[in-house]
Amino acid sequence: QKEVEQNSGPLSVPEGAIASLNCTYSDRGSQSFFWYRQYSGKSPELIMFIYSNGDKEDGRFTAQLNKASQYVSLLIRDSQPSDSATYLCAVTPFGGYQKVTFGTGTKLQVIP
Amino acid sequence: DAGVIQSPRHEVTEMGQEVTLRCKPISGHDYLFWYRQTMMRGLELLIYFNNNVPIDDSGMPEDRFSAKMPNASFSTLKIQPSEPRDSAVYFCASSFLGDSSYEQYFGPGTRLTVT
């Protein structure tokens, strides 16, 4: 079982719709959760982080964490073609904020 | 700030040759990370340093790989001898402990092709 699992996609959504990206992790003691966005040929960049159960909103982005189900999600409201990218879920172990394990990513395509 | 700087951006070499990748982290950052990204395995952490000291090298695939950080502004990842399966994009990233988001700032990457 992979430590961090994501559906590789591609996930296709029409412009203006809500994109829902999901991630599960195997280590129940995981402490910190991140979503990085990676455009094709570019390097990853952080868009959201969440440490506690529940929802965290930042503009059009909402991260959701459910530690009991070992599940993290990212919602993108009013999706734009510029949101088309690969989204990487990342997790750190208990006590290790720096040692990050990445999922293989979900490719999102926003259709104009 | 110029961000994390990596060189070279592209490297093509023949099997058996030594390859050295270079990284300059963001000034003031105290953590430095080396990652490898492939289509099959995604983004994998190879090694990370804190204040120039290697903390965890459990991701280094084998003895052919070595990394050093002689000072706060420079790190190298060396592969000797290189093999075709080492072909990947290698990213360097840096972060600092005082950042509550623990964000890692990635360099542009080095695309390595071993023929």
PDB file of C-alpha atoms in Angstrom:
ATOM      1  CA  GLN A   1       0.000   0.000   0.000  1.00  0.00           C
ATOM      2  CA  LYS A   2       1.364   3.395  -0.964  1.00  0.00           C
ATOM      3  CA  GLU A   3       1.792   5.880   1.848  1.00  0.00           C
ATOM      4  CA  VAL A   4      -0.146   8.585   0.005  1.00  0.00           C
ATOM      5  CA  GLU A   5      -2.620   7.626  -2.686  1.00  0.00           C
ATOM      6  CA  GLN A   6      -4.259   9.783  -5.307  1.00  0.00           C
ATOM      7  CA  ASN A   7      -6.223   9.017  -8.445  1.00  0.00           C
ATOM      8  CA  SER A   8      -3.946   9.957 -11.333  1.00  0.00           C
ATOM      9  CA  GLY A   9      -6.820  11.290 -13.427  1.00  0.00           C
ATOM     10  CA  PRO A  10      -7.154  13.174 -15.591  1.00  0.00           C
ATOM     11  CA  LEU A  11     -10.086  14.809 -13.861  1.00  0.00           C
ATOM     12  CA  SER A  12     -11.967  16.937 -16.359  1.00  0.00           C
ATOM     13  CA  VAL A  13     -14.361  19.658 -15.203  1.00  0.00           C
ATOM     14  CA  PRO A  14     -16.046  22.480 -17.119  1.00  0.00           C
ATOM     15  CA  GLU A  15     -15.023  26.055 -16.432  1.00  0.00           C
ATOM     16  CA  GLY A  16     -16.927  27.468 -13.465  1.00  0.00           C
ATOM     17  CA  ALA A  17     -17.586  24.077 -11.874  1.00  0.00           C
ATOM     18  CA  ILE A  18     -16.240  22.724  -8.592  1.00  0.00           C
ATOM     19  CA  ALA A  19     -13.237  20.412  -8.884  1.00  0.00           C
ATOM     20  CA  SER A  20     -12.854  17.849  -6.108  1.00  0.00           C
ATOM     21  CA  LEU A  21      -9.481  16.205  -5.604  1.00  0.00           C
ATOM     22  CA  ASN A  22      -9.014  13.393  -3.111  1.00  0.00           C
ATOM     23  CA  CYS A  23      -6.140  11.810  -1.236  1.00  0.00           C
ATOM     24  CA  THR A  24      -5.817   9.007   1.307  1.00  0.00           C
ATOM     25  CA  TYR A  25      -2.828   8.256   3.522  1.00  0.00           C
ATOM     26  CA  SER A  26      -1.768   5.123   5.358  1.00  0.00           C
ATOM     27  CA  ASP A  27       0.014   6.464   8.474  1.00  0.00           C
ATOM     28  CA  ARG A  28      -2.635   7.209  11.105  1.00  0.00           C
ATOM     29  CA  GLY A  29      -0.127   9.333  13.024  1.00  0.00           C
ATOM     30  CA  SER A  30       0.402  11.747  10.144  1.00  0.00           C
ATOM     31  CA  GLN A  31       0.487  15.311  11.346  1.00  0.00           C
ATOM     32  CA  SER A  32       0.542  17.826   8.520  1.00  0.00           C
ATOM     33  CA  PHE A  33      -1.154  17.830   5.145  1.00  0.00           C
ATOM     34  CA  PHE A  34      -0.380  19.874   2.072  1.00  0.00           C
ATOM     35  CA  TRP A  35      -1.607  20.458  -1.447  1.00  0.00           C
ATOM     36  CA  TYR A  36       0.970  21.485  -4.030  1.00  0.00           C
ATOM     37  CA  ARG A  37       0.159  22.504  -7.592  1.00  0.00           C
ATOM     38  CA  GLN A  38       2.528  21.628 -10.416  1.00  0.00           C
ATOM     39  CA  TYR A  39       2.119  23.010 -13.902  1.00  0.00           C
ATOM     40  CA  SER A  40       3.526  20.908 -16.715  1.00  0.00           C
ATOM     41  CA  GLY A  41       7.290  21.298 -16.884  1.00  0.00           C
ATOM     42  CA  LYS A  42       7.396  23.439 -13.760  1.00  0.00           C
ATOM     43  CA  SER A  43       8.192  22.890 -10.106  1.00  0.00           C
ATOM     44  CA  PRO A  44       5.608  22.275  -7.360  1.00  0.00           C
ATOM     45  CA  GLU A  45       4.235  25.223  -5.399  1.00  0.00           C
ATOM     46  CA  LEU A  46       2.271  25.159  -2.158  1.00  0.00           C
ATOM     47  CA  ILE A  47      -1.369  26.215  -2.382  1.00  0.00           C
ATOM     48  CA  MET A  48      -2.894  24.898   0.853  1.00  0.00           C
ATOM     49  CA  PHE A  49      -1.888  23.344   4.152  1.00  0.00           C
ATOM     50  CA  ILE A  50      -4.062  21.933   6.934  1.00  0.00           C
ATOM     51  CA  TYR A  51      -3.229  20.464  10.316  1.00  0.00           C
ATOM     52  CA  SER A  52      -6.595  19.999  12.067  1.00  0.00           C
ATOM     53  CA  ASN A  53      -9.757  18.101  11.239  1.00  0.00           C
ATOM     54  CA  GLY A  54     -12.324  20.094   9.334  1.00  0.00           C
ATOM     55  CA  ASP A  55     -12.262  22.610   6.536  1.00  0.00           C
ATOM     56  CA  LYS A  56      -9.829  25.389   5.721  1.00  0.00           C
ATOM     57  CA  GLU A  57     -10.721  27.950   3.095  1.00  0.00           C
ATOM     58  CA  ASP A  58      -8.449  30.271   1.126  1.00  0.00           C
ATOM     59  CA  GLY A  59     -10.096  32.110  -1.719  1.00  0.00           C
ATOM     60  CA  ARG A  60     -11.444  29.585  -4.221  1.00  0.00           C
ATOM     61  CA  PHE A  61      -9.647  26.720  -2.492  1.00  0.00           C
ATOM     62  CA  THR A  62     -10.918  24.618   0.417  1.00  0.00           C
ATOM     63  CA  ALA A  63      -8.900  21.862   2.048  1.00  0.00           C
ATOM     64  CA  GLN A  64     -10.777  19.226   4.025  1.00  0.00           C
ATOM     65  CA  LEU A  65      -9.190  16.841   6.525  1.00  0.00           C
ATOM     66  CA  ASN A  66     -10.718  13.782   8.162  1.00  0.00           C
ATOM     67  CA  LYS A  67      -8.098  12.046  10.283  1.00  0.00           C
ATOM     68  CA  ALA A  68     -10.450   9.258  11.364  1.00  0.00           C
ATOM     69  CA  SER A  69     -10.912   8.260   7.722  1.00  0.00           C
ATOM     70  CA  GLN A  70      -7.322   9.198   6.801  1.00  0.00           C
ATOM     71  CA  TYR A  71      -8.626  11.351   4.014  1.00  0.00           C
ATOM     72  CA  VAL A  72      -7.693  14.773   2.652  1.00  0.00           C
ATOM     73  CA  SER A  73      -9.435  16.614  -0.123  1.00  0.00           C
ATOM     74  CA  LEU A  74      -9.076  19.830  -2.070  1.00  0.00           C
ATOM     75  CA  LEU A  75     -12.043  21.658  -3.530  1.00  0.00           C
ATOM     76  CA  ILE A  76     -11.559  24.294  -6.194  1.00  0.00           C
ATOM     77  CA  ARG A  77     -14.601  26.480  -6.705  1.00  0.00           C
ATOM     78  CA  ASP A  78     -15.299  28.362  -9.942  1.00  0.00           C
ATOM     79  CA  SER A  79     -12.597  26.365 -11.731  1.00  0.00           C
ATOM     80  CA  GLN A  80     -10.620  28.266 -14.342  1.00  0.00           C
ATOM     81  CA  PRO A  81      -8.553  26.986 -17.279  1.00  0.00           C
ATOM     82  CA  SER A  82      -5.521  28.346 -15.409  1.00  0.00           C
ATOM     83  CA  ASP A  83      -6.218  25.776 -12.676  1.00  0.00           C
ATOM     84  CA  SER A  84      -5.310  23.003 -15.128  1.00  0.00           C
ATOM     85  CA  ALA A  85      -2.304  21.351 -13.522  1.00  0.00           C
ATOM     86  CA  THR A  86      -1.277  18.333 -11.496  1.00  0.00           C
ATOM     87  CA  TYR A  87      -2.178  18.545  -7.820  1.00  0.00           C
ATOM     88  CA  LEU A  88       0.103  16.760  -5.376  1.00  0.00           C
ATOM     89  CA  CYS A  89      -1.095  15.701  -1.947  1.00  0.00           C
ATOM     90  CA  ALA A  90       1.680  15.625   0.661  1.00  0.00           C
ATOM     91  CA  VAL A  91       1.847  14.343   4.225  1.00  0.00           C
ATOM     92  CA  THR A  92       4.333  14.518   7.100  1.00  0.00           C
ATOM     93  CA  PRO A  93       4.679  11.999   9.944  1.00  0.00           C
ATOM     94  CA  PHE A  94       4.073  12.729  13.596  1.00  0.00           C
ATOM     95  CA  GLY A  95       6.784  15.039  14.880  1.00  0.00           C
ATOM     96  CA  GLY A  96       8.315  15.459  11.433  1.00  0.00           C
ATOM     97  CA  TYR A  97       7.095  18.643   9.817  1.00  0.00           C
ATOM     98  CA  GLN A  98       9.847  18.587   7.243  1.00  0.00           C
ATOM     99  CA  LYS A  99       9.938  15.005   5.999  1.00  0.00           C
ATOM    100  CA  VAL A 100       7.241  15.141   3.353  1.00  0.00           C
ATOM    101  CA  THR A 101       5.817  12.179   1.452  1.00  0.00           C
ATOM    102  CA  PHE A 102       4.099  13.106  -1.797  1.00  0.00           C
ATOM    103  CA  GLY A 103       1.373  11.312  -3.671  1.00  0.00           C
ATOM    104  CA  THR A 104       1.822  10.807  -7.399  1.00  0.00           C
ATOM    105  CA  GLY A 105      -0.666  13.563  -8.159  1.00  0.00           C
ATOM    106  CA  THR A 106      -3.996  14.079  -9.872  1.00  0.00           C
ATOM    107  CA  LYS A 107      -4.048  15.819 -13.213  1.00  0.00           C
ATOM    108  CA  LEU A 108      -6.862  18.357 -13.464  1.00  0.00           C
ATOM    109  CA  GLN A 109      -8.155  19.649 -16.780  1.00  0.00           C
ATOM    110  CA  VAL A 110     -10.563  22.580 -16.757  1.00  0.00           C
ATOM    111  CA  ILE A 111     -12.429  22.736 -20.038  1.00  0.00           C
ATOM    112  CA  PRO A 112     -13.344  26.276 -21.274  1.00  0.00           C
TER     113      PRO A 112
ATOM    114  CA  ASP B   1      14.780  37.017  -3.812  1.00  0.00           C
ATOM    115  CA  ALA B   2      15.975  34.865  -6.706  1.00  0.00           C
ATOM    116  CA  GLY B   3      14.425  31.720  -5.277  1.00  0.00           C
ATOM    117  CA  VAL B   4      16.113  28.339  -5.211  1.00  0.00           C
ATOM    118  CA  ILE B   5      18.704  28.069  -7.945  1.00  0.00           C
ATOM    119  CA  GLN B   6      19.657  24.786  -9.581  1.00  0.00           C
ATOM    120  CA  SER B   7      22.255  23.976 -12.194  1.00  0.00           C
ATOM    121  CA  PRO B   8      22.449  22.645 -14.750  1.00  0.00           C
ATOM    122  CA  ARG B   9      18.854  22.774 -15.961  1.00  0.00           C
ATOM    123  CA  HIS B  10      19.431  19.897 -18.349  1.00  0.00           C
ATOM    124  CA  GLU B  11      22.075  17.200 -18.282  1.00  0.00           C
ATOM    125  CA  VAL B  12      22.600  14.438 -20.812  1.00  0.00           C
ATOM    126  CA  THR B  13      25.281  11.915 -20.017  1.00  0.00           C
ATOM    127  CA  GLU B  14      26.326   8.405 -20.862  1.00  0.00           C
ATOM    128  CA  MET B  15      25.951   5.447 -18.561  1.00  0.00           C
ATOM    129  CA  GLY B  16      28.879   5.134 -16.207  1.00  0.00           C
ATOM    130  CA  GLN B  17      29.699   8.828 -16.103  1.00  0.00           C
ATOM    131  CA  GLU B  18      29.678  10.928 -12.953  1.00  0.00           C
ATOM    132  CA  VAL B  19      26.920  13.510 -12.645  1.00  0.00           C
ATOM    133  CA  THR B  20      26.913  16.440 -10.225  1.00  0.00           C
ATOM    134  CA  LEU B  21      23.798  18.510  -9.620  1.00  0.00           C
ATOM    135  CA  ARG B  22      24.021  21.816  -7.790  1.00  0.00           C
ATOM    136  CA  CYS B  23      21.663  23.823  -5.633  1.00  0.00           C
ATOM    137  CA  LYS B  24      21.654  27.219  -3.970  1.00  0.00           C
ATOM    138  CA  PRO B  25      18.829  27.535  -1.418  1.00  0.00           C
ATOM    139  CA  ILE B  26      16.978  30.707  -0.528  1.00  0.00           C
ATOM    140  CA  SER B  27      19.068  32.854   1.789  1.00  0.00           C
ATOM    141  CA  GLY B  28      18.051  32.381   5.424  1.00  0.00           C
ATOM    142  CA  HIS B  29      16.464  28.988   4.910  1.00  0.00           C
ATOM    143  CA  ASP B  30      17.773  26.285   7.241  1.00  0.00           C
ATOM    144  CA  TYR B  31      16.380  23.191   5.542  1.00  0.00           C
ATOM    145  CA  LEU B  32      17.407  21.834   2.171  1.00  0.00           C
ATOM    146  CA  PHE B  33      15.803  18.907   0.357  1.00  0.00           C
ATOM    147  CA  TRP B  34      16.684  16.847  -2.687  1.00  0.00           C
ATOM    148  CA  TYR B  35      13.826  15.143  -4.564  1.00  0.00           C
ATOM    149  CA  ARG B  36      13.594  12.964  -7.656  1.00  0.00           C
ATOM    150  CA  GLN B  37      10.491  12.938  -9.854  1.00  0.00           C
ATOM    151  CA  THR B  38       9.541  10.287 -12.390  1.00  0.00           C
ATOM    152  CA  MET B  39       6.232   9.427 -14.026  1.00  0.00           C
ATOM    153  CA  MET B  40       6.170   6.019 -12.381  1.00  0.00           C
ATOM    154  CA  ARG B  41       7.199   6.896  -8.827  1.00  0.00           C
ATOM    155  CA  GLY B  42       6.197  10.535  -8.546  1.00  0.00           C
ATOM    156  CA  LEU B  43       8.122  12.935  -6.325  1.00  0.00           C
ATOM    157  CA  GLU B  44      10.429  11.110  -3.933  1.00  0.00           C
ATOM    158  CA  LEU B  45      12.441  12.632  -1.099  1.00  0.00           C
ATOM    159  CA  LEU B  46      16.062  11.531  -1.370  1.00  0.00           C
ATOM    160  CA  ILE B  47      17.748  13.386   1.494  1.00  0.00           C
ATOM    161  CA  TYR B  48      17.338  16.506   3.576  1.00  0.00           C
ATOM    162  CA  PHE B  49      19.659  18.734   5.572  1.00  0.00           C
ATOM    163  CA  ASN B  50      19.115  20.998   8.553  1.00  0.00           C
ATOM    164  CA  ASN B  51      21.731  23.682   9.117  1.00  0.00           C
ATOM    165  CA  ASN B  52      24.034  21.894   6.652  1.00  0.00           C
ATOM    166  CA  VAL B  53      23.796  18.571   8.513  1.00  0.00           C
ATOM    167  CA  PRO B  54      22.194  15.554   6.786  1.00  0.00           C
ATOM    168  CA  ILE B  55      19.150  14.526   8.827  1.00  0.00           C
ATOM    169  CA  ASP B  56      17.571  11.736   6.802  1.00  0.00           C
ATOM    170  CA  ASP B  57      19.074  10.014   3.788  1.00  0.00           C
ATOM    171  CA  SER B  58      16.784   6.989   3.832  1.00  0.00           C
ATOM    172  CA  GLY B  59      15.468   7.892   0.406  1.00  0.00           C
ATOM    173  CA  MET B  60      18.841   7.743  -1.300  1.00  0.00           C
ATOM    174  CA  PRO B  61      18.440   4.774  -3.647  1.00  0.00           C
ATOM    175  CA  GLU B  62      21.899   3.294  -3.310  1.00  0.00           C
ATOM    176  CA  ASP B  63      25.552   3.986  -2.698  1.00  0.00           C
ATOM    177  CA  ARG B  64      25.934   5.494  -6.143  1.00  0.00           C
ATOM    178  CA  PHE B  65      24.149   8.564  -4.806  1.00  0.00           C
ATOM    179  CA  SER B  66      25.758  11.025  -2.419  1.00  0.00           C
ATOM    180  CA  ALA B  67      24.876  14.523  -1.251  1.00  0.00           C
ATOM    181  CA  LYS B  68      26.809  17.220   0.510  1.00  0.00           C
ATOM    182  CA  MET B  69      26.111  20.634   1.934  1.00  0.00           C
ATOM    183  CA  PRO B  70      29.430  22.318   2.705  1.00  0.00           C
ATOM    184  CA  ASN B  71      27.806  25.612   3.667  1.00  0.00           C
ATOM    185  CA  ALA B  72      24.417  27.270   4.035  1.00  0.00           C
ATOM    186  CA  SER B  73      24.314  28.468   0.437  1.00  0.00           C
ATOM    187  CA  PHE B  74      25.368  25.419  -1.546  1.00  0.00           C
ATOM    188  CA  SER B  75      24.573  21.735  -1.915  1.00  0.00           C
ATOM    189  CA  THR B  76      25.450  19.022  -4.411  1.00  0.00           C
ATOM    190  CA  LEU B  77      23.903  15.708  -5.375  1.00  0.00           C
ATOM    191  CA  LYS B  78      26.325  13.359  -7.060  1.00  0.00           C
ATOM    192  CA  ILE B  79      25.626  10.148  -8.958  1.00  0.00           C
ATOM    193  CA  GLN B  80      28.605   7.931  -9.684  1.00  0.00           C
ATOM    194  CA  PRO B  81      28.375   5.878 -11.829  1.00  0.00           C
ATOM    195  CA  SER B  82      25.165   6.969 -13.509  1.00  0.00           C
ATOM    196  CA  GLU B  83      22.687   4.476 -14.983  1.00  0.00           C
ATOM    197  CA  PRO B  84      19.770   4.896 -17.424  1.00  0.00           C
ATOM    198  CA  ARG B  85      17.272   4.292 -14.576  1.00  0.00           C
ATOM    199  CA  ASP B  86      18.577   7.455 -12.906  1.00  0.00           C
ATOM    200  CA  SER B  87      16.930   9.502 -15.657  1.00  0.00           C
ATOM    201  CA  ALA B  88      14.476  11.828 -13.928  1.00  0.00           C
ATOM    202  CA  VAL B  89      13.893  15.422 -12.901  1.00  0.00           C
ATOM    203  CA  TYR B  90      15.810  16.270  -9.743  1.00  0.00           C
ATOM    204  CA  PHE B  91      14.439  19.071  -7.598  1.00  0.00           C
ATOM    205  CA  CYS B  92      16.091  20.939  -4.790  1.00  0.00           C
ATOM    206  CA  ALA B  93      13.861  22.705  -2.263  1.00  0.00           C
ATOM    207  CA  SER B  94      14.422  24.810   0.826  1.00  0.00           C
ATOM    208  CA  SER B  95      12.391  25.937   3.822  1.00  0.00           C
ATOM    209  CA  PHE B  96      12.857  27.617   7.178  1.00  0.00           C
ATOM    210  CA  LEU B  97      11.697  26.531  10.605  1.00  0.00           C
ATOM    211  CA  GLY B  98       9.964  29.815  11.401  1.00  0.00           C
ATOM    212  CA  ASP B  99       7.451  29.414   8.584  1.00  0.00           C
ATOM    213  CA  SER B 100       4.199  28.176  10.131  1.00  0.00           C
ATOM    214  CA  SER B 101       3.121  26.675   6.828  1.00  0.00           C
ATOM    215  CA  TYR B 102       6.310  24.617   6.558  1.00  0.00           C
ATOM    216  CA  GLU B 103       6.256  25.492   2.883  1.00  0.00           C
ATOM    217  CA  GLN B 104       9.019  24.048   0.787  1.00  0.00           C
ATOM    218  CA  TYR B 105      10.205  26.296  -2.038  1.00  0.00           C
ATOM    219  CA  PHE B 106      11.269  24.316  -5.055  1.00  0.00           C
ATOM    220  CA  GLY B 107      13.908  25.146  -7.593  1.00  0.00           C
ATOM    221  CA  PRO B 108      13.253  24.781 -11.328  1.00  0.00           C
ATOM    222  CA  GLY B 109      14.727  21.278 -11.374  1.00  0.00           C
ATOM    223  CA  THR B 110      17.445  19.522 -13.337  1.00  0.00           C
ATOM    224  CA  ARG B 111      16.287  17.154 -16.060  1.00  0.00           C
ATOM    225  CA  LEU B 112      18.797  14.306 -16.173  1.00  0.00           C
ATOM    226  CA  THR B 113      18.969  11.908 -19.095  1.00  0.00           C
ATOM    227  CA  VAL B 114      21.369   8.977 -18.898  1.00  0.00           C
ATOM    228  CA  THR B 115      21.836   7.135 -22.190  1.00  0.00           C
TER     229      THR B 115
END
